[in-house]
mmCIF file of C-alpha atoms in Angstrom:
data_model
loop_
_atom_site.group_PDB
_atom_site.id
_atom_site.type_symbol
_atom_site.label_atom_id
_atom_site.label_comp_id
_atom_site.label_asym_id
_atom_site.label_seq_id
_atom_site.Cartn_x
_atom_site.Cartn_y
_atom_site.Cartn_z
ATOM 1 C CA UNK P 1232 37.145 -62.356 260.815
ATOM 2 C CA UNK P 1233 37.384 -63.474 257.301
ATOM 3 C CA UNK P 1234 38.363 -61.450 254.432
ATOM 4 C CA UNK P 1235 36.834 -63.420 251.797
ATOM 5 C CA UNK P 1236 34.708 -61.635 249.536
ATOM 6 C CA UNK P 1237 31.370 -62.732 248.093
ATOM 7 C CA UNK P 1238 31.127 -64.830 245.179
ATOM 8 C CA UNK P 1239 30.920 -62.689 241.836
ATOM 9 C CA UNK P 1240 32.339 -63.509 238.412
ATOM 10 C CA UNK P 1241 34.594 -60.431 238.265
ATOM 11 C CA UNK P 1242 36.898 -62.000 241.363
ATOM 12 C CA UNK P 1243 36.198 -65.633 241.609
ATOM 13 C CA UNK P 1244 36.623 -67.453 238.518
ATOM 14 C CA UNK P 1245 34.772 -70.850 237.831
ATOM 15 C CA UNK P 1246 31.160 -71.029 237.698
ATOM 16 C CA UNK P 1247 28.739 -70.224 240.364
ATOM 17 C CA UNK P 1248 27.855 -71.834 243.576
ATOM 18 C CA UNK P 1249 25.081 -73.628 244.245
ATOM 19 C CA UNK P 1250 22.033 -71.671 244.765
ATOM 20 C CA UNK P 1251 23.757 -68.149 243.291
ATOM 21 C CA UNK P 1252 22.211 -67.589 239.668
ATOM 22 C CA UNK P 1253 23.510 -68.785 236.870
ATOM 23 C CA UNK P 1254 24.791 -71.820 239.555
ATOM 24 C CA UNK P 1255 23.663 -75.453 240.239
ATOM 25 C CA UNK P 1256 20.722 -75.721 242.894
ATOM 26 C CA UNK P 1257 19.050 -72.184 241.071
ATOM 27 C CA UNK P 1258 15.407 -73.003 239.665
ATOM 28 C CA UNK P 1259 14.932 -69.295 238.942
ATOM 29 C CA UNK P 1260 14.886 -67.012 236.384
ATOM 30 C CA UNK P 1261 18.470 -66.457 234.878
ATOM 31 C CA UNK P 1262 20.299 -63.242 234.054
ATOM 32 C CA UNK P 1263 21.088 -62.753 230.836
ATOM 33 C CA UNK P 1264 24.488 -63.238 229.186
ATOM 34 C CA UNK P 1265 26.534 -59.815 227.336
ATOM 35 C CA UNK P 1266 25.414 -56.993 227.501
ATOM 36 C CA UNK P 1267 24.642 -55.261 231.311
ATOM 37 C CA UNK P 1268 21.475 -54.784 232.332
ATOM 38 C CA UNK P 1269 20.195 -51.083 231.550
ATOM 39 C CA UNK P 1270 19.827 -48.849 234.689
ATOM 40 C CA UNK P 1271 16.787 -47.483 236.193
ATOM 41 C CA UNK P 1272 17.089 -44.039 235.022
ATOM 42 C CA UNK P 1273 17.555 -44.868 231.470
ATOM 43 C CA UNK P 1274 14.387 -46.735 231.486
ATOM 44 C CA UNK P 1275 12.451 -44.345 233.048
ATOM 45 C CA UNK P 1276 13.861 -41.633 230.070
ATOM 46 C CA UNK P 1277 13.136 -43.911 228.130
ATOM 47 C CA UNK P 1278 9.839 -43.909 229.043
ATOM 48 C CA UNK P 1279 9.496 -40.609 229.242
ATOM 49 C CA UNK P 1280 10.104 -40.021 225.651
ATOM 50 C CA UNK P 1281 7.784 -42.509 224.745
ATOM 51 C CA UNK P 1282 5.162 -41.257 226.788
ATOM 52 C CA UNK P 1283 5.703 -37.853 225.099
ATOM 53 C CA UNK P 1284 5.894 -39.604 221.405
ATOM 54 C CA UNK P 1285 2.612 -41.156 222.398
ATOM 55 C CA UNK P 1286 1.105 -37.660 223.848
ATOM 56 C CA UNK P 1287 0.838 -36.284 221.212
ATOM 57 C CA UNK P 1288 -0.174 -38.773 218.881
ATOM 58 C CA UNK P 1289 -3.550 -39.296 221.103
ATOM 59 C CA UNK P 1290 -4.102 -35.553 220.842
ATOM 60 C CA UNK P 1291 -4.144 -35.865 217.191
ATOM 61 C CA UNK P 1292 -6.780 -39.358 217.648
ATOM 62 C CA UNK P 1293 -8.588 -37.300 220.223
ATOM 63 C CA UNK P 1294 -8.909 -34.721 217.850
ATOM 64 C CA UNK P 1295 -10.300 -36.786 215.504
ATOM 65 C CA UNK P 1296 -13.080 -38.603 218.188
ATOM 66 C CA UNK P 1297 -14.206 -35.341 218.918
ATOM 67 C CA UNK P 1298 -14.621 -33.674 215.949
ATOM 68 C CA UNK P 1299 -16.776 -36.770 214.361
ATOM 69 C CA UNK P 1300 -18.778 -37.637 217.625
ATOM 70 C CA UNK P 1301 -19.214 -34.286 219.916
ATOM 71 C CA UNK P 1302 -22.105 -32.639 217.093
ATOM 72 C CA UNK P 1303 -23.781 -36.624 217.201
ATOM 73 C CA UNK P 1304 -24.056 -37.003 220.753
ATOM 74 C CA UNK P 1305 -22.546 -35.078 223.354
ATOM 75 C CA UNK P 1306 -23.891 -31.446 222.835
ATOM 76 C CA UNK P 1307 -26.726 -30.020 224.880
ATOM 77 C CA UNK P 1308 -29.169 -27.903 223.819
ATOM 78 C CA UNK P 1309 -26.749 -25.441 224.825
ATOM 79 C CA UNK P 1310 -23.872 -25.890 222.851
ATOM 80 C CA UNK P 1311 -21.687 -27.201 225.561
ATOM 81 C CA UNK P 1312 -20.540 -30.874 226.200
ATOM 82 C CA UNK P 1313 -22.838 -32.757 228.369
ATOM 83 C CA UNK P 1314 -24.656 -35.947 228.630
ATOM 84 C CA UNK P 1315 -24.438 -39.473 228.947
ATOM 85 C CA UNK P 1316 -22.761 -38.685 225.355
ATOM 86 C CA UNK P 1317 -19.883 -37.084 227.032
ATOM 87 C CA UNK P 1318 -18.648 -40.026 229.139
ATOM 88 C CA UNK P 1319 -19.006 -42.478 226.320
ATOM 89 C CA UNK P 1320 -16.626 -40.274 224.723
ATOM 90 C CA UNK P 1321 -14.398 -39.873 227.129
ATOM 91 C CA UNK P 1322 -14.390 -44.136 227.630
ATOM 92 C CA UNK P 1323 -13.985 -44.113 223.847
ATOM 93 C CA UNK P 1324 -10.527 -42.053 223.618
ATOM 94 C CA UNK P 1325 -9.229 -43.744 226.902
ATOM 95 C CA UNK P 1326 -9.524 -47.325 225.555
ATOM 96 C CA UNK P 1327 -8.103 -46.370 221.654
ATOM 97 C CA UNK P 1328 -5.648 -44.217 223.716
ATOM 98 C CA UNK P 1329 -4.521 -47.496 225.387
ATOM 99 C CA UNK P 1330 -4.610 -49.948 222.639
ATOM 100 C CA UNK P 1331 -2.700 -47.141 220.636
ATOM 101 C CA UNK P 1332 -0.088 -47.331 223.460
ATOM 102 C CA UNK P 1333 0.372 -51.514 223.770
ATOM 103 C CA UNK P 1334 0.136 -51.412 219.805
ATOM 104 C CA UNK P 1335 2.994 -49.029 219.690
ATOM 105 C CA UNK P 1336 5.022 -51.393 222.862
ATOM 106 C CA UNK P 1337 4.325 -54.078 220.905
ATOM 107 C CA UNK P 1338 5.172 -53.536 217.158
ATOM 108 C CA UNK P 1339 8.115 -51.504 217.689
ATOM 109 C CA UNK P 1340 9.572 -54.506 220.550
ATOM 110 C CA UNK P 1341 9.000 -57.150 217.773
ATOM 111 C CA UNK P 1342 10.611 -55.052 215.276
ATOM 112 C CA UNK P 1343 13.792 -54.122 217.116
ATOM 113 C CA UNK P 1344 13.369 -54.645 220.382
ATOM 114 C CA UNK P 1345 13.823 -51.050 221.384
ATOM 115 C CA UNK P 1346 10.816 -47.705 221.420
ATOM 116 C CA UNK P 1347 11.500 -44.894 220.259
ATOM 117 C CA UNK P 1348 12.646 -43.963 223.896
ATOM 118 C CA UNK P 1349 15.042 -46.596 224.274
ATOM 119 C CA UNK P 1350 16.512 -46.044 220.651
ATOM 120 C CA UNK P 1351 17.365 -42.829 222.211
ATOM 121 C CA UNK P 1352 18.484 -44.971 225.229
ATOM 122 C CA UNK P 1353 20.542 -47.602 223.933
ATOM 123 C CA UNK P 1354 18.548 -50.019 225.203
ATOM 124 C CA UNK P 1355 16.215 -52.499 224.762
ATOM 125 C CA UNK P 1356 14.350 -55.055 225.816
ATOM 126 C CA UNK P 1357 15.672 -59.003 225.944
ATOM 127 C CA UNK P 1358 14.339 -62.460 227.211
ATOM 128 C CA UNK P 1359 15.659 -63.515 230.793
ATOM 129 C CA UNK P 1360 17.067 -66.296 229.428
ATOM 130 C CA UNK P 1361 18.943 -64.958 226.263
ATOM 131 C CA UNK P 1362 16.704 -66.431 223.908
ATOM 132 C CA UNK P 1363 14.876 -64.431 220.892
ATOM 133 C CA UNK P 1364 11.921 -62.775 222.324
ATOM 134 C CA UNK P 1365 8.809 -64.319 220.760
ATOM 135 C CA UNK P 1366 5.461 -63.013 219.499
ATOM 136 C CA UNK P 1367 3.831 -64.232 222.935
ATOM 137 C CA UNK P 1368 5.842 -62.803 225.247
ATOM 138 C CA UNK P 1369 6.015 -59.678 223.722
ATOM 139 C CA UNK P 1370 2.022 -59.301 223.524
ATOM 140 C CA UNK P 1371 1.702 -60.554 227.293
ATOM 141 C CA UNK P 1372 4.619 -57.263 227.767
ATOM 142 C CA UNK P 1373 2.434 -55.097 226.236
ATOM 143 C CA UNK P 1374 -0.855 -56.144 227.479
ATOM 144 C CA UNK P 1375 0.121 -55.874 231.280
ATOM 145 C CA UNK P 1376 1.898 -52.710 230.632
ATOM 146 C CA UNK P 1377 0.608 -50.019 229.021
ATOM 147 C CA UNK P 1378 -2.166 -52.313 227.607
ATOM 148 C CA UNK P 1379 -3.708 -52.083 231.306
ATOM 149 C CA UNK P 1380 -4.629 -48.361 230.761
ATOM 150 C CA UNK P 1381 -7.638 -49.706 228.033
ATOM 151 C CA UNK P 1382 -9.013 -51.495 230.745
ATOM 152 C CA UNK P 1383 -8.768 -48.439 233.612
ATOM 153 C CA UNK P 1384 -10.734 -46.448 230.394
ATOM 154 C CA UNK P 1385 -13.698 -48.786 231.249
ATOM 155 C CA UNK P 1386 -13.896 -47.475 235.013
ATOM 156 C CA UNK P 1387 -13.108 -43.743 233.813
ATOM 157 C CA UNK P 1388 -15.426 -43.586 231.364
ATOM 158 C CA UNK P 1389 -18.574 -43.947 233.984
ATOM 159 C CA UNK P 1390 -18.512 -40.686 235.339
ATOM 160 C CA UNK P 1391 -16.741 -37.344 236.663
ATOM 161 C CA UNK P 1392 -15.582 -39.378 239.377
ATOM 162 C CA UNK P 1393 -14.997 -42.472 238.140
ATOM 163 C CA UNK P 1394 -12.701 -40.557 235.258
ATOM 164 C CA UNK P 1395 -10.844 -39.154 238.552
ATOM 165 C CA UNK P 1396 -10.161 -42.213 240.001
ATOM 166 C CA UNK P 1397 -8.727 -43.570 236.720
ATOM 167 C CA UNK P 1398 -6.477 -41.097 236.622
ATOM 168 C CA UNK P 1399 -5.244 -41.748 240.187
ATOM 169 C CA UNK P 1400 -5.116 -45.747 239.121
ATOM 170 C CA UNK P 1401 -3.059 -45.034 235.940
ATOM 171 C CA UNK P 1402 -0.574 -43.054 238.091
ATOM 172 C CA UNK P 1403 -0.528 -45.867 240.861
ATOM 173 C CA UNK P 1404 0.044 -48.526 238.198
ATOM 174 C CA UNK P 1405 2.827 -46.817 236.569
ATOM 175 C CA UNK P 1406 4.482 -46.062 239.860
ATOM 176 C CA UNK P 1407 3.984 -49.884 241.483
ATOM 177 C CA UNK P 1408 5.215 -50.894 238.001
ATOM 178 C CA UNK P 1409 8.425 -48.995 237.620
ATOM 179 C CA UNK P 1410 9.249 -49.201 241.539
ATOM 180 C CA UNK P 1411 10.729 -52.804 241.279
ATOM 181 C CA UNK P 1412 13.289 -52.097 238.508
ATOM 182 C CA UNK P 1413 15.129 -49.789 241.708
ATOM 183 C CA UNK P 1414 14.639 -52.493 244.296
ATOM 184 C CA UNK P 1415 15.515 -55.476 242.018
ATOM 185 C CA UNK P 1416 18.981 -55.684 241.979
ATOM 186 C CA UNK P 1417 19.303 -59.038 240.622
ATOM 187 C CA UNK P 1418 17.788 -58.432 237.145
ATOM 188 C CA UNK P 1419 15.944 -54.889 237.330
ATOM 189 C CA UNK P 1420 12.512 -56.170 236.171
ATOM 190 C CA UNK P 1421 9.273 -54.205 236.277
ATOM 191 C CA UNK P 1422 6.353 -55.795 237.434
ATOM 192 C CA UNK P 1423 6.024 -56.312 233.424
ATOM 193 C CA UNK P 1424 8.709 -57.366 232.625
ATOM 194 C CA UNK P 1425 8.659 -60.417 235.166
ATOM 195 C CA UNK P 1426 4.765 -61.378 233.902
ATOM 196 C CA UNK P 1427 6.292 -61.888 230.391
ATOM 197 C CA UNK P 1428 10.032 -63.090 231.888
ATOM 198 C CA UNK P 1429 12.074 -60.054 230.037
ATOM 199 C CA UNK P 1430 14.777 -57.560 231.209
ATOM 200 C CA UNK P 1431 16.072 -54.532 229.682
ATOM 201 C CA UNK P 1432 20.077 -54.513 228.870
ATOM 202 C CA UNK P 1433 22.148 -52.164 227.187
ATOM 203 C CA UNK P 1434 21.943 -52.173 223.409
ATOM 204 C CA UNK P 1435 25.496 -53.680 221.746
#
């Protein structure tokens, strides 16, 4: 039985075989060079703190909504929220609330290529293949993820139950999104991260 260990730069020197990444024969995606990819859990802090950065920044646009548009449209003759007027609102917040959210990816990422979570972090966000992350790739980041939440606003907006399955679609999404950057062990993506072709290393 042999005793020869698998290929990996740290004991076999020379470049890759053919087929491994990085190697002739590889037509995928390659990992990127320096700094180590960031781990799962500091992503998901990460998130975390953006997701509470961005919490309560929509309460203080949902504020806003409210107060201008609940005495226009959404008040019965009771004084309570009802109506038609009610869900519009509702749709309203949800899509600003996601916009809000992909604006916030997406400015920040072109800025520095690190949130507010993964300043915290050390991390940040890099193109598969090393090179500068361009305006493109970092709108077609934040459009599949957390831009997709504008769009589940549409469906949630349509009635009590509608608004309760968008909830329970926003929660799958996150969860099918984040799932792959555990099971990836090649380059950690999210399901995001491999629609624009970006990973997430470890800040220098």
């Amino acid at each position: 039985m042999s005793n020869e260990q698998p290929w990996s730069p740290q004991n076999h020197p020379g470049p890759p075989p053919y087929g491994y990444p990085g190697g002739p024969g590889y037509s995928g995606p390659q990992p990127p060079m320096g700094p180590p990819l960031a781990e799962w859990w500091e992503r998901l802090v990460a998130r975390i703190i953006d997701g509470a950065v961005f919490m309560v920044a929509n309460i203080i646009v949902s504020s806003i909504l409210f107060a201008l548009f609940v005495p226009l449209f959404a008040v019965s003759a009771y004084g309570v929220l009802a109506g038609p007027g009610l869900f519009l609102l509702y749709l309203v917040n949800w899509v600003v609330a996601g916009l809000l959210y992909a604006g916030y990816d997406y400015f920040l990422h072109a800025r520095s290529g690190q949130t507010l979570g993964k300043m915290a972090m050390k991390i940040r966000v890099a193109g598969v293949d090393g090179r500068p992350l361009s305006q493109q790739v970092l709108l077609r980041r934040a459009a599949a993820y957390p831009g997709a939440f504008a769009l589940i606003g549409l469906l949630a907006g349509l009635s009590w139950s509608a608004a309760t399955l968008g909830m329970l679609l926003a929660v799958g999404l996150s969860v099918a999104d984040g799932v792959p950057v555990i099971t990836d062990q090649r380059l950690r993506q999210a399901l995001h991260d491999r629609f624009a072709g970006t990973v997430v290393i470890k800040a220098p």
